[in-house]
Amino acid sequence: MDKLKVAVIGCGSIARHRHLLEYQANSEVVITAVCDIVQERADEMAERYHAKAYTDYEELLQNEDVDAVSICVPNYLHAPVSIAALNAKKNVLCEKPMATSREEAEDMIKAAKKHNRKLMIAHNQRFVPSHQKAKELIASGAIGKIYSFRTTFGHGGPEGWSADGRDSWFFEKDKAFIGAMGDLGVHKADLIRYLLGEEFTNVAAFVETSAKGDTDVDDNAVCILKSESGVIGTLVASWAYNAKEDNSTIIYGENAILRLEEHPMYSLVAQYKNGDVVNYELGEIQTNESGGQTTTHVIDHFVQSILEDKEPLVTGEEGKKSLEIILSAIESSELNKISNVRG
């Protein structure tokens, strides 16, 4: 079978350090085109990956006979560029958050269905070994009834990683829509839904701009979530963890506590109420601090879903459900009330 032809739209850090590297490492793929509004970036990536450079994504979609496209552009462009690619009958892998509104997310899902193409959202937390093992333990009943959780994702902010540093679109509300909640919080919203295997019904949140100057996007958020079965817990997203990244989750169950990505050596620690402790060495979660996330398995899964004609693990519908939690958190903070999460 011929290799899958892919294009990457947006050549910033997320494309450079994840998408392009992981496509290149996949033997089923050939990168044929790249696009960025900054000519120099497009040219640099085109030369590196022996692809054709574009500065206009519509021109790329019209001229290139590609099977799949990665959308690595600022948040406000996720929906329009994804929809354009789907309408051009390309399979789409879109970075998170998938859209800036419920309506945009729904339009993306409709476009994928209309043209019978895959739409996957790049929520990489589902592919972390410790998270997959924790889900297995919870689903098996070994942990018993789940009572509560704490999930956190924080680091010093995108200026340390983004291609444009402090001048990045991450700090411009008209382009980013939301800050730490869209960058990090939506990952944890997706993770906790994945781990528990159920949806959330209510959110109470404080979403603030307190750590960064000269910006109107959020950089610190604390949310209380309640699931349909009554599980309550906290979700924290922050760009103010300046000393060290925190990407940990704790699940409090009837029979055990699961500690994910908290221990320096063991990626999962299961502490049972009878005194037993099981330490799992499953490989540390990748971070931006330690050379980047170059083996997230997101790309491989996306490619495999196309080749085998299977629904990806994180469909557009799944992406929208995780986005709903974040939108409800923003609403809760703005209106100073508990918000209901829409289905």
mmCIF file of C-alpha atoms in Angstrom:
data_model
loop_
_atom_site.group_PDB
_atom_site.id
_atom_site.type_symbol
_atom_site.label_atom_id
_atom_site.label_comp_id
_atom_site.label_asym_id
_atom_site.label_seq_id
_atom_site.Cartn_x
_atom_site.Cartn_y
_atom_site.Cartn_z
ATOM 1 C CA MET A 1 0.000 0.000 0.000
ATOM 2 C CA ASP A 2 1.198 3.525 -0.770
ATOM 3 C CA LYS A 3 2.234 5.684 2.133
ATOM 4 C CA LEU A 4 -0.244 8.092 3.661
ATOM 5 C CA LYS A 5 0.391 11.608 2.364
ATOM 6 C CA VAL A 6 0.080 14.277 5.053
ATOM 7 C CA ALA A 7 0.316 18.045 5.353
ATOM 8 C CA VAL A 8 0.892 20.135 8.466
ATOM 9 C CA ILE A 9 -0.765 23.551 8.635
ATOM 10 C CA GLY A 10 1.009 25.790 11.124
ATOM 11 C CA CYS A 11 4.751 25.445 11.707
ATOM 12 C CA GLY A 12 5.060 26.730 15.271
ATOM 13 C CA SER A 13 6.342 24.782 18.267
ATOM 14 C CA ILE A 14 3.560 22.193 18.433
ATOM 15 C CA ALA A 15 4.216 21.231 14.807
ATOM 16 C CA ARG A 16 8.005 21.320 15.095
ATOM 17 C CA HIS A 17 8.307 19.380 18.348
ATOM 18 C CA ARG A 18 5.467 16.889 17.980
ATOM 19 C CA HIS A 19 3.493 16.539 14.749
ATOM 20 C CA LEU A 20 6.292 16.737 12.188
ATOM 21 C CA LEU A 21 8.707 14.633 14.226
ATOM 22 C CA GLU A 22 6.120 11.931 14.870
ATOM 23 C CA TYR A 23 4.932 11.832 11.266
ATOM 24 C CA GLN A 24 8.536 11.485 10.146
ATOM 25 C CA ALA A 25 9.030 8.587 12.570
ATOM 26 C CA ASN A 26 5.983 6.733 11.234
ATOM 27 C CA SER A 27 6.909 4.365 8.415
ATOM 28 C CA GLU A 28 3.402 4.566 6.923
ATOM 29 C CA VAL A 29 3.616 8.316 6.299
ATOM 30 C CA VAL A 30 5.227 10.795 3.953
ATOM 31 C CA ILE A 31 5.053 14.542 4.681
ATOM 32 C CA THR A 32 4.308 16.251 1.373
ATOM 33 C CA ALA A 33 3.394 19.829 2.347
ATOM 34 C CA VAL A 34 3.669 22.345 5.166
ATOM 35 C CA CYS A 35 2.069 25.746 5.641
ATOM 36 C CA ASP A 36 2.658 28.808 7.780
ATOM 37 C CA ILE A 37 1.855 32.487 7.307
ATOM 38 C CA VAL A 38 5.488 33.197 8.153
ATOM 39 C CA GLN A 39 7.322 32.314 4.945
ATOM 40 C CA GLU A 40 10.621 31.583 6.696
ATOM 41 C CA ARG A 41 9.029 29.002 8.988
ATOM 42 C CA ALA A 42 7.263 27.257 6.133
ATOM 43 C CA ASP A 43 10.459 27.202 4.068
ATOM 44 C CA GLU A 44 12.543 25.882 6.967
ATOM 45 C CA MET A 45 10.167 22.988 7.677
ATOM 46 C CA ALA A 46 9.718 22.261 3.975
ATOM 47 C CA GLU A 47 13.473 21.946 3.535
ATOM 48 C CA ARG A 48 13.851 19.818 6.641
ATOM 49 C CA TYR A 49 11.121 17.354 5.658
ATOM 50 C CA HIS A 50 11.500 17.526 1.866
ATOM 51 C CA ALA A 51 7.995 18.943 1.489
ATOM 52 C CA LYS A 52 6.418 21.806 -0.439
ATOM 53 C CA ALA A 53 5.997 25.120 1.395
ATOM 54 C CA TYR A 54 2.807 27.204 1.443
ATOM 55 C CA THR A 55 1.763 30.387 3.217
ATOM 56 C CA ASP A 56 -1.941 30.016 2.340
ATOM 57 C CA TYR A 57 -3.730 26.935 3.697
ATOM 58 C CA GLU A 58 -6.547 27.230 1.168
ATOM 59 C CA GLU A 59 -4.010 27.052 -1.646
ATOM 60 C CA LEU A 60 -2.441 23.982 -0.051
ATOM 61 C CA LEU A 61 -5.812 22.244 0.279
ATOM 62 C CA GLN A 62 -6.657 23.023 -3.329
ATOM 63 C CA ASN A 63 -3.332 21.967 -4.825
ATOM 64 C CA GLU A 64 -2.094 19.097 -2.674
ATOM 65 C CA ASP A 65 -3.477 15.577 -2.981
ATOM 66 C CA VAL A 66 -2.973 14.676 0.673
ATOM 67 C CA ASP A 67 -4.839 12.087 2.731
ATOM 68 C CA ALA A 68 -4.583 13.826 6.090
ATOM 69 C CA VAL A 69 -3.854 17.215 7.618
ATOM 70 C CA SER A 70 -2.632 18.298 11.057
ATOM 71 C CA ILE A 71 -4.085 21.616 12.218
ATOM 72 C CA CYS A 72 -1.454 23.404 14.350
ATOM 73 C CA VAL A 73 -2.643 27.009 14.122
ATOM 74 C CA PRO A 74 -3.826 29.464 16.830
ATOM 75 C CA ASN A 75 -7.015 28.453 18.628
ATOM 76 C CA TYR A 76 -9.354 30.823 16.794
ATOM 77 C CA LEU A 77 -8.410 29.174 13.500
ATOM 78 C CA HIS A 78 -8.874 25.553 14.620
ATOM 79 C CA ALA A 79 -12.476 25.317 13.457
ATOM 80 C CA PRO A 80 -12.326 27.242 10.164
ATOM 81 C CA VAL A 81 -9.136 25.530 8.967
ATOM 82 C CA SER A 82 -10.360 22.089 10.080
ATOM 83 C CA ILE A 83 -13.689 22.588 8.321
ATOM 84 C CA ALA A 84 -11.928 23.735 5.150
ATOM 85 C CA ALA A 85 -9.738 20.621 5.237
ATOM 86 C CA LEU A 86 -12.715 18.327 5.872
ATOM 87 C CA ASN A 87 -14.642 19.982 3.043
ATOM 88 C CA ALA A 88 -11.617 19.253 0.855
ATOM 89 C CA LYS A 89 -12.113 15.623 1.905
ATOM 90 C CA LYS A 90 -8.983 15.358 4.041
ATOM 91 C CA ASN A 91 -8.802 13.496 7.347
ATOM 92 C CA VAL A 92 -8.054 15.958 10.145
ATOM 93 C CA LEU A 93 -6.024 15.875 13.343
ATOM 94 C CA CYS A 94 -6.741 19.143 15.167
ATOM 95 C CA GLU A 95 -4.858 20.515 18.134
ATOM 96 C CA LYS A 96 -6.736 21.317 21.328
ATOM 97 C CA PRO A 97 -8.951 23.029 22.269
ATOM 98 C CA MET A 98 -10.804 21.909 19.156
ATOM 99 C CA ALA A 99 -12.774 25.148 18.857
ATOM 100 C CA THR A 100 -13.677 28.397 20.601
ATOM 101 C CA SER A 101 -17.414 27.650 20.902
ATOM 102 C CA ARG A 102 -19.942 24.836 20.962
ATOM 103 C CA GLU A 103 -21.246 25.928 17.578
ATOM 104 C CA GLU A 104 -17.810 25.734 15.972
ATOM 105 C CA ALA A 105 -17.229 22.271 17.428
ATOM 106 C CA GLU A 106 -20.586 21.083 16.108
ATOM 107 C CA ASP A 107 -19.781 22.452 12.643
ATOM 108 C CA MET A 108 -16.509 20.517 12.629
ATOM 109 C CA ILE A 109 -18.278 17.302 13.565
ATOM 110 C CA LYS A 110 -20.909 17.865 10.866
ATOM 111 C CA ALA A 111 -18.252 18.467 8.206
ATOM 112 C CA ALA A 112 -16.466 15.226 9.139
ATOM 113 C CA LYS A 113 -19.696 13.249 8.916
ATOM 114 C CA LYS A 114 -20.771 14.894 5.671
ATOM 115 C CA HIS A 115 -17.566 13.922 3.899
ATOM 116 C CA ASN A 116 -17.000 10.641 5.769
ATOM 117 C CA ARG A 117 -13.583 11.676 7.033
ATOM 118 C CA LYS A 118 -11.797 11.160 10.346
ATOM 119 C CA LEU A 119 -11.709 14.044 12.804
ATOM 120 C CA MET A 120 -9.408 13.512 15.768
ATOM 121 C CA ILE A 121 -8.534 15.973 18.526
ATOM 122 C CA ALA A 122 -4.951 15.820 19.837
ATOM 123 C CA HIS A 123 -5.658 15.031 23.488
ATOM 124 C CA ASN A 124 -2.440 13.160 24.208
ATOM 125 C CA GLN A 125 -3.119 12.460 27.898
ATOM 126 C CA ARG A 126 -5.210 9.426 26.970
ATOM 127 C CA PHE A 127 -2.115 7.755 25.513
ATOM 128 C CA VAL A 128 0.129 8.118 28.599
ATOM 129 C CA PRO A 129 0.894 4.584 29.955
ATOM 130 C CA SER A 130 0.111 5.471 33.593
ATOM 131 C CA HIS A 131 -3.231 6.945 32.574
ATOM 132 C CA GLN A 132 -4.129 3.881 30.535
ATOM 133 C CA LYS A 133 -3.186 1.567 33.421
ATOM 134 C CA ALA A 134 -5.209 3.643 35.895
ATOM 135 C CA LYS A 135 -8.243 3.466 33.609
ATOM 136 C CA GLU A 136 -7.810 -0.310 33.437
ATOM 137 C CA LEU A 137 -7.690 -0.586 37.251
ATOM 138 C CA ILE A 138 -10.752 1.635 37.681
ATOM 139 C CA ALA A 139 -12.762 -0.207 35.011
ATOM 140 C CA SER A 140 -11.843 -3.595 36.538
ATOM 141 C CA GLY A 141 -13.448 -2.612 39.844
ATOM 142 C CA ALA A 142 -10.186 -3.080 41.768
ATOM 143 C CA ILE A 143 -10.340 0.466 43.118
ATOM 144 C CA GLY A 144 -14.001 0.187 44.022
ATOM 145 C CA LYS A 145 -16.343 3.138 43.945
ATOM 146 C CA ILE A 146 -14.633 6.394 43.035
ATOM 147 C CA TYR A 147 -15.273 9.168 45.551
ATOM 148 C CA SER A 148 -13.074 12.044 44.475
ATOM 149 C CA PHE A 149 -10.077 13.203 42.420
ATOM 150 C CA ARG A 150 -7.528 15.954 41.978
ATOM 151 C CA THR A 151 -6.015 16.648 38.579
ATOM 152 C CA THR A 152 -3.488 19.394 37.876
ATOM 153 C CA PHE A 153 -1.586 20.709 34.885
ATOM 154 C CA GLY A 154 0.657 23.686 35.417
ATOM 155 C CA HIS A 155 3.932 25.125 34.191
ATOM 156 C CA GLY A 156 5.588 28.517 33.793
ATOM 157 C CA GLY A 157 3.606 29.471 30.705
ATOM 158 C CA PRO A 158 3.832 29.170 26.908
ATOM 159 C CA GLU A 159 6.442 31.908 26.565
ATOM 160 C CA GLY A 160 9.067 29.302 27.447
ATOM 161 C CA TRP A 161 7.992 26.982 24.643
ATOM 162 C CA SER A 162 6.074 28.900 21.981
ATOM 163 C CA ALA A 163 7.898 29.868 18.778
ATOM 164 C CA ASP A 164 7.173 33.566 19.459
ATOM 165 C CA GLY A 165 7.904 33.520 23.186
ATOM 166 C CA ARG A 166 6.172 36.291 25.137
ATOM 167 C CA ASP A 167 4.877 37.762 21.862
ATOM 168 C CA SER A 168 2.951 34.577 21.154
ATOM 169 C CA TRP A 169 -0.715 34.466 20.158
ATOM 170 C CA PHE A 170 -1.289 32.510 23.390
ATOM 171 C CA PHE A 171 -1.481 35.876 25.180
ATOM 172 C CA GLU A 172 -3.878 37.535 22.713
ATOM 173 C CA LYS A 173 -7.500 36.848 23.617
ATOM 174 C CA ASP A 174 -8.842 37.414 20.109
ATOM 175 C CA LYS A 175 -6.591 34.600 18.870
ATOM 176 C CA ALA A 176 -6.312 32.331 21.912
ATOM 177 C CA PHE A 177 -9.892 32.746 23.225
ATOM 178 C CA ILE A 178 -8.782 31.258 26.566
ATOM 179 C CA GLY A 179 -5.399 30.923 28.235
ATOM 180 C CA ALA A 180 -4.256 28.227 30.660
ATOM 181 C CA MET A 181 -7.709 26.636 30.584
ATOM 182 C CA GLY A 182 -7.493 26.115 26.825
ATOM 183 C CA ASP A 183 -3.815 25.221 26.843
ATOM 184 C CA LEU A 184 -3.766 22.864 29.832
ATOM 185 C CA GLY A 185 -7.161 22.613 31.517
ATOM 186 C CA VAL A 186 -8.903 21.051 28.538
ATOM 187 C CA HIS A 187 -6.295 18.253 28.585
ATOM 188 C CA LYS A 188 -7.232 17.404 32.166
ATOM 189 C CA ALA A 189 -10.946 17.692 31.455
ATOM 190 C CA ASP A 190 -10.464 15.106 28.727
ATOM 191 C CA LEU A 191 -8.281 12.919 30.958
ATOM 192 C CA ILE A 192 -10.681 12.765 33.891
ATOM 193 C CA ARG A 193 -13.583 11.915 31.574
ATOM 194 C CA TYR A 194 -11.427 9.148 30.085
ATOM 195 C CA LEU A 195 -10.319 7.757 33.455
ATOM 196 C CA LEU A 196 -13.743 7.701 35.092
ATOM 197 C CA GLY A 197 -15.661 6.700 31.987
ATOM 198 C CA GLU A 198 -18.480 9.113 32.689
ATOM 199 C CA GLU A 199 -19.548 12.655 31.965
ATOM 200 C CA PHE A 200 -19.651 15.719 34.191
ATOM 201 C CA THR A 201 -22.824 17.617 34.960
ATOM 202 C CA ASN A 202 -21.740 20.658 37.004
ATOM 203 C CA VAL A 203 -18.762 23.010 37.275
ATOM 204 C CA ALA A 204 -17.923 25.733 39.767
ATOM 205 C CA ALA A 205 -14.802 27.666 38.872
ATOM 206 C CA PHE A 206 -12.535 30.575 39.654
ATOM 207 C CA VAL A 207 -10.696 31.592 36.487
ATOM 208 C CA GLU A 208 -8.228 34.449 36.935
ATOM 209 C CA THR A 209 -5.488 36.458 35.259
ATOM 210 C CA SER A 210 -2.979 36.983 38.051
ATOM 211 C CA ALA A 211 0.476 35.728 37.096
ATOM 212 C CA LYS A 212 1.106 37.342 33.712
ATOM 213 C CA GLY A 213 1.171 41.017 32.881
ATOM 214 C CA ASP A 214 -0.138 42.698 29.734
ATOM 215 C CA THR A 215 -2.625 39.978 28.834
ATOM 216 C CA ASP A 216 -6.353 39.408 29.189
ATOM 217 C CA VAL A 217 -6.337 35.613 29.005
ATOM 218 C CA ASP A 218 -6.589 33.420 32.100
ATOM 219 C CA ASP A 219 -3.397 32.076 33.671
ATOM 220 C CA ASN A 220 -4.754 30.461 36.857
ATOM 221 C CA ALA A 221 -7.919 28.428 37.242
ATOM 222 C CA VAL A 222 -9.366 26.157 39.926
ATOM 223 C CA CYS A 223 -12.506 24.186 39.109
ATOM 224 C CA ILE A 224 -14.742 21.891 41.123
ATOM 225 C CA LEU A 225 -16.418 19.247 38.988
ATOM 226 C CA LYS A 226 -19.323 16.913 39.712
ATOM 227 C CA SER A 227 -19.969 13.845 37.603
ATOM 228 C CA GLU A 228 -23.274 12.248 36.664
ATOM 229 C CA SER A 229 -22.768 9.576 39.362
ATOM 230 C CA GLY A 230 -21.812 12.115 42.026
ATOM 231 C CA VAL A 231 -18.007 11.953 41.905
ATOM 232 C CA ILE A 232 -16.588 15.331 42.900
ATOM 233 C CA GLY A 233 -13.082 16.637 42.448
ATOM 234 C CA THR A 234 -10.836 19.516 41.450
ATOM 235 C CA LEU A 235 -9.210 20.464 38.175
ATOM 236 C CA VAL A 236 -6.424 23.043 38.192
ATOM 237 C CA ALA A 237 -4.775 24.725 35.210
ATOM 238 C CA SER A 238 -1.955 27.214 35.681
ATOM 239 C CA TRP A 239 0.758 29.157 33.911
ATOM 240 C CA ALA A 240 2.254 30.132 37.278
ATOM 241 C CA TYR A 241 4.144 26.957 38.260
ATOM 242 C CA ASN A 242 7.512 28.555 37.612
ATOM 243 C CA ALA A 243 9.854 26.146 39.392
ATOM 244 C CA LYS A 244 8.620 22.833 37.984
ATOM 245 C CA GLU A 245 5.849 21.459 35.820
ATOM 246 C CA ASP A 246 3.038 19.571 37.580
ATOM 247 C CA ASN A 247 1.052 17.145 35.449
ATOM 248 C CA SER A 248 -0.339 14.899 38.170
ATOM 249 C CA THR A 249 -3.643 13.264 39.016
ATOM 250 C CA ILE A 250 -4.892 11.517 42.160
ATOM 251 C CA ILE A 251 -7.953 9.270 42.226
ATOM 252 C CA TYR A 252 -9.548 8.535 45.609
ATOM 253 C CA GLY A 253 -11.506 5.283 45.598
ATOM 254 C CA GLU A 254 -13.275 2.926 47.961
ATOM 255 C CA ASN A 255 -10.407 0.413 48.028
ATOM 256 C CA ALA A 256 -7.384 2.435 46.973
ATOM 257 C CA ILE A 257 -5.798 5.740 46.077
ATOM 258 C CA LEU A 258 -4.161 6.015 42.664
ATOM 259 C CA ARG A 259 -1.335 8.538 42.313
ATOM 260 C CA LEU A 260 -0.493 9.299 38.694
ATOM 261 C CA GLU A 261 2.662 11.130 37.586
ATOM 262 C CA GLU A 262 3.337 12.334 41.125
ATOM 263 C CA HIS A 263 6.243 10.129 42.229
ATOM 264 C CA PRO A 264 9.711 10.912 40.777
ATOM 265 C CA MET A 265 10.344 7.239 39.918
ATOM 266 C CA TYR A 266 6.975 5.498 39.657
ATOM 267 C CA SER A 267 4.494 6.896 37.155
ATOM 268 C CA LEU A 268 1.623 5.175 38.951
ATOM 269 C CA VAL A 269 1.399 4.300 42.645
ATOM 270 C CA ALA A 270 -1.597 2.325 43.908
ATOM 271 C CA GLN A 271 -2.057 2.570 47.679
ATOM 272 C CA TYR A 272 -4.631 0.035 48.902
ATOM 273 C CA LYS A 273 -6.565 0.406 52.142
ATOM 274 C CA ASN A 274 -5.272 -2.973 53.389
ATOM 275 C CA GLY A 275 -1.767 -1.498 53.411
ATOM 276 C CA ASP A 276 -0.516 -2.899 50.105
ATOM 277 C CA VAL A 277 1.328 -0.520 47.800
ATOM 278 C CA VAL A 278 1.946 -1.315 44.141
ATOM 279 C CA ASN A 279 4.507 0.813 42.291
ATOM 280 C CA TYR A 280 4.335 0.884 38.496
ATOM 281 C CA GLU A 281 7.374 1.886 36.436
ATOM 282 C CA LEU A 282 5.662 2.652 33.138
ATOM 283 C CA GLY A 283 7.879 5.431 31.860
ATOM 284 C CA GLU A 284 7.678 9.036 32.993
ATOM 285 C CA ILE A 285 5.211 11.352 31.304
ATOM 286 C CA GLN A 286 6.919 13.489 28.678
ATOM 287 C CA THR A 287 7.180 17.202 29.391
ATOM 288 C CA ASN A 288 8.292 20.298 27.531
ATOM 289 C CA GLU A 289 11.116 20.572 30.063
ATOM 290 C CA SER A 290 12.750 17.276 29.129
ATOM 291 C CA GLY A 291 13.264 17.502 25.401
ATOM 292 C CA GLY A 292 9.677 17.741 24.302
ATOM 293 C CA GLN A 293 6.883 15.252 23.697
ATOM 294 C CA THR A 294 8.101 13.424 20.635
ATOM 295 C CA THR A 295 6.442 10.039 21.227
ATOM 296 C CA THR A 296 2.931 10.943 22.338
ATOM 297 C CA HIS A 297 1.375 8.131 20.221
ATOM 298 C CA VAL A 298 -1.227 10.631 18.996
ATOM 299 C CA ILE A 299 0.134 10.660 15.438
ATOM 300 C CA ASP A 300 0.508 6.882 15.277
ATOM 301 C CA HIS A 301 -3.063 6.403 16.497
ATOM 302 C CA PHE A 302 -4.414 8.932 13.994
ATOM 303 C CA VAL A 303 -2.547 7.276 11.131
ATOM 304 C CA GLN A 304 -3.709 3.824 12.191
ATOM 305 C CA SER A 305 -7.323 4.948 12.427
ATOM 306 C CA ILE A 306 -7.161 6.086 8.800
ATOM 307 C CA LEU A 307 -5.365 3.013 7.503
ATOM 308 C CA GLU A 308 -7.710 0.625 9.327
ATOM 309 C CA ASP A 309 -10.801 2.811 8.829
ATOM 310 C CA LYS A 310 -11.577 2.905 12.558
ATOM 311 C CA GLU A 311 -12.891 5.700 14.731
ATOM 312 C CA PRO A 312 -10.009 7.375 16.598
ATOM 313 C CA LEU A 313 -10.017 7.315 20.396
ATOM 314 C CA VAL A 314 -10.558 11.082 20.576
ATOM 315 C CA THR A 315 -13.255 11.854 18.010
ATOM 316 C CA GLY A 316 -14.731 15.274 17.385
ATOM 317 C CA GLU A 317 -17.608 14.316 19.674
ATOM 318 C CA GLU A 318 -15.147 13.443 22.441
ATOM 319 C CA GLY A 319 -13.249 16.673 21.910
ATOM 320 C CA LYS A 320 -16.474 18.652 22.155
ATOM 321 C CA LYS A 321 -17.434 17.012 25.468
ATOM 322 C CA SER A 322 -14.087 18.001 26.973
ATOM 323 C CA LEU A 323 -14.426 21.514 25.553
ATOM 324 C CA GLU A 324 -17.890 21.778 27.151
ATOM 325 C CA ILE A 325 -16.342 21.442 30.618
ATOM 326 C CA ILE A 326 -13.967 24.331 29.935
ATOM 327 C CA LEU A 327 -16.690 26.526 28.459
ATOM 328 C CA SER A 328 -18.852 25.819 31.514
ATOM 329 C CA ALA A 329 -15.951 26.700 33.829
ATOM 330 C CA ILE A 330 -15.492 30.060 32.077
ATOM 331 C CA GLU A 331 -19.233 30.682 32.356
ATOM 332 C CA SER A 332 -19.197 29.772 36.059
ATOM 333 C CA SER A 333 -16.376 32.193 36.789
ATOM 334 C CA GLU A 334 -17.896 35.044 34.777
ATOM 335 C CA LEU A 335 -21.389 34.679 36.262
ATOM 336 C CA ASN A 336 -20.234 33.668 39.763
ATOM 337 C CA LYS A 337 -22.472 30.610 39.815
ATOM 338 C CA ILE A 338 -22.402 26.849 39.385
ATOM 339 C CA SER A 339 -22.756 26.017 35.700
ATOM 340 C CA ASN A 340 -24.484 23.037 34.142
ATOM 341 C CA VAL A 341 -22.364 21.232 31.576
ATOM 342 C CA ARG A 342 -24.223 20.870 28.302
ATOM 343 C CA GLY A 343 -24.376 17.454 26.691
#
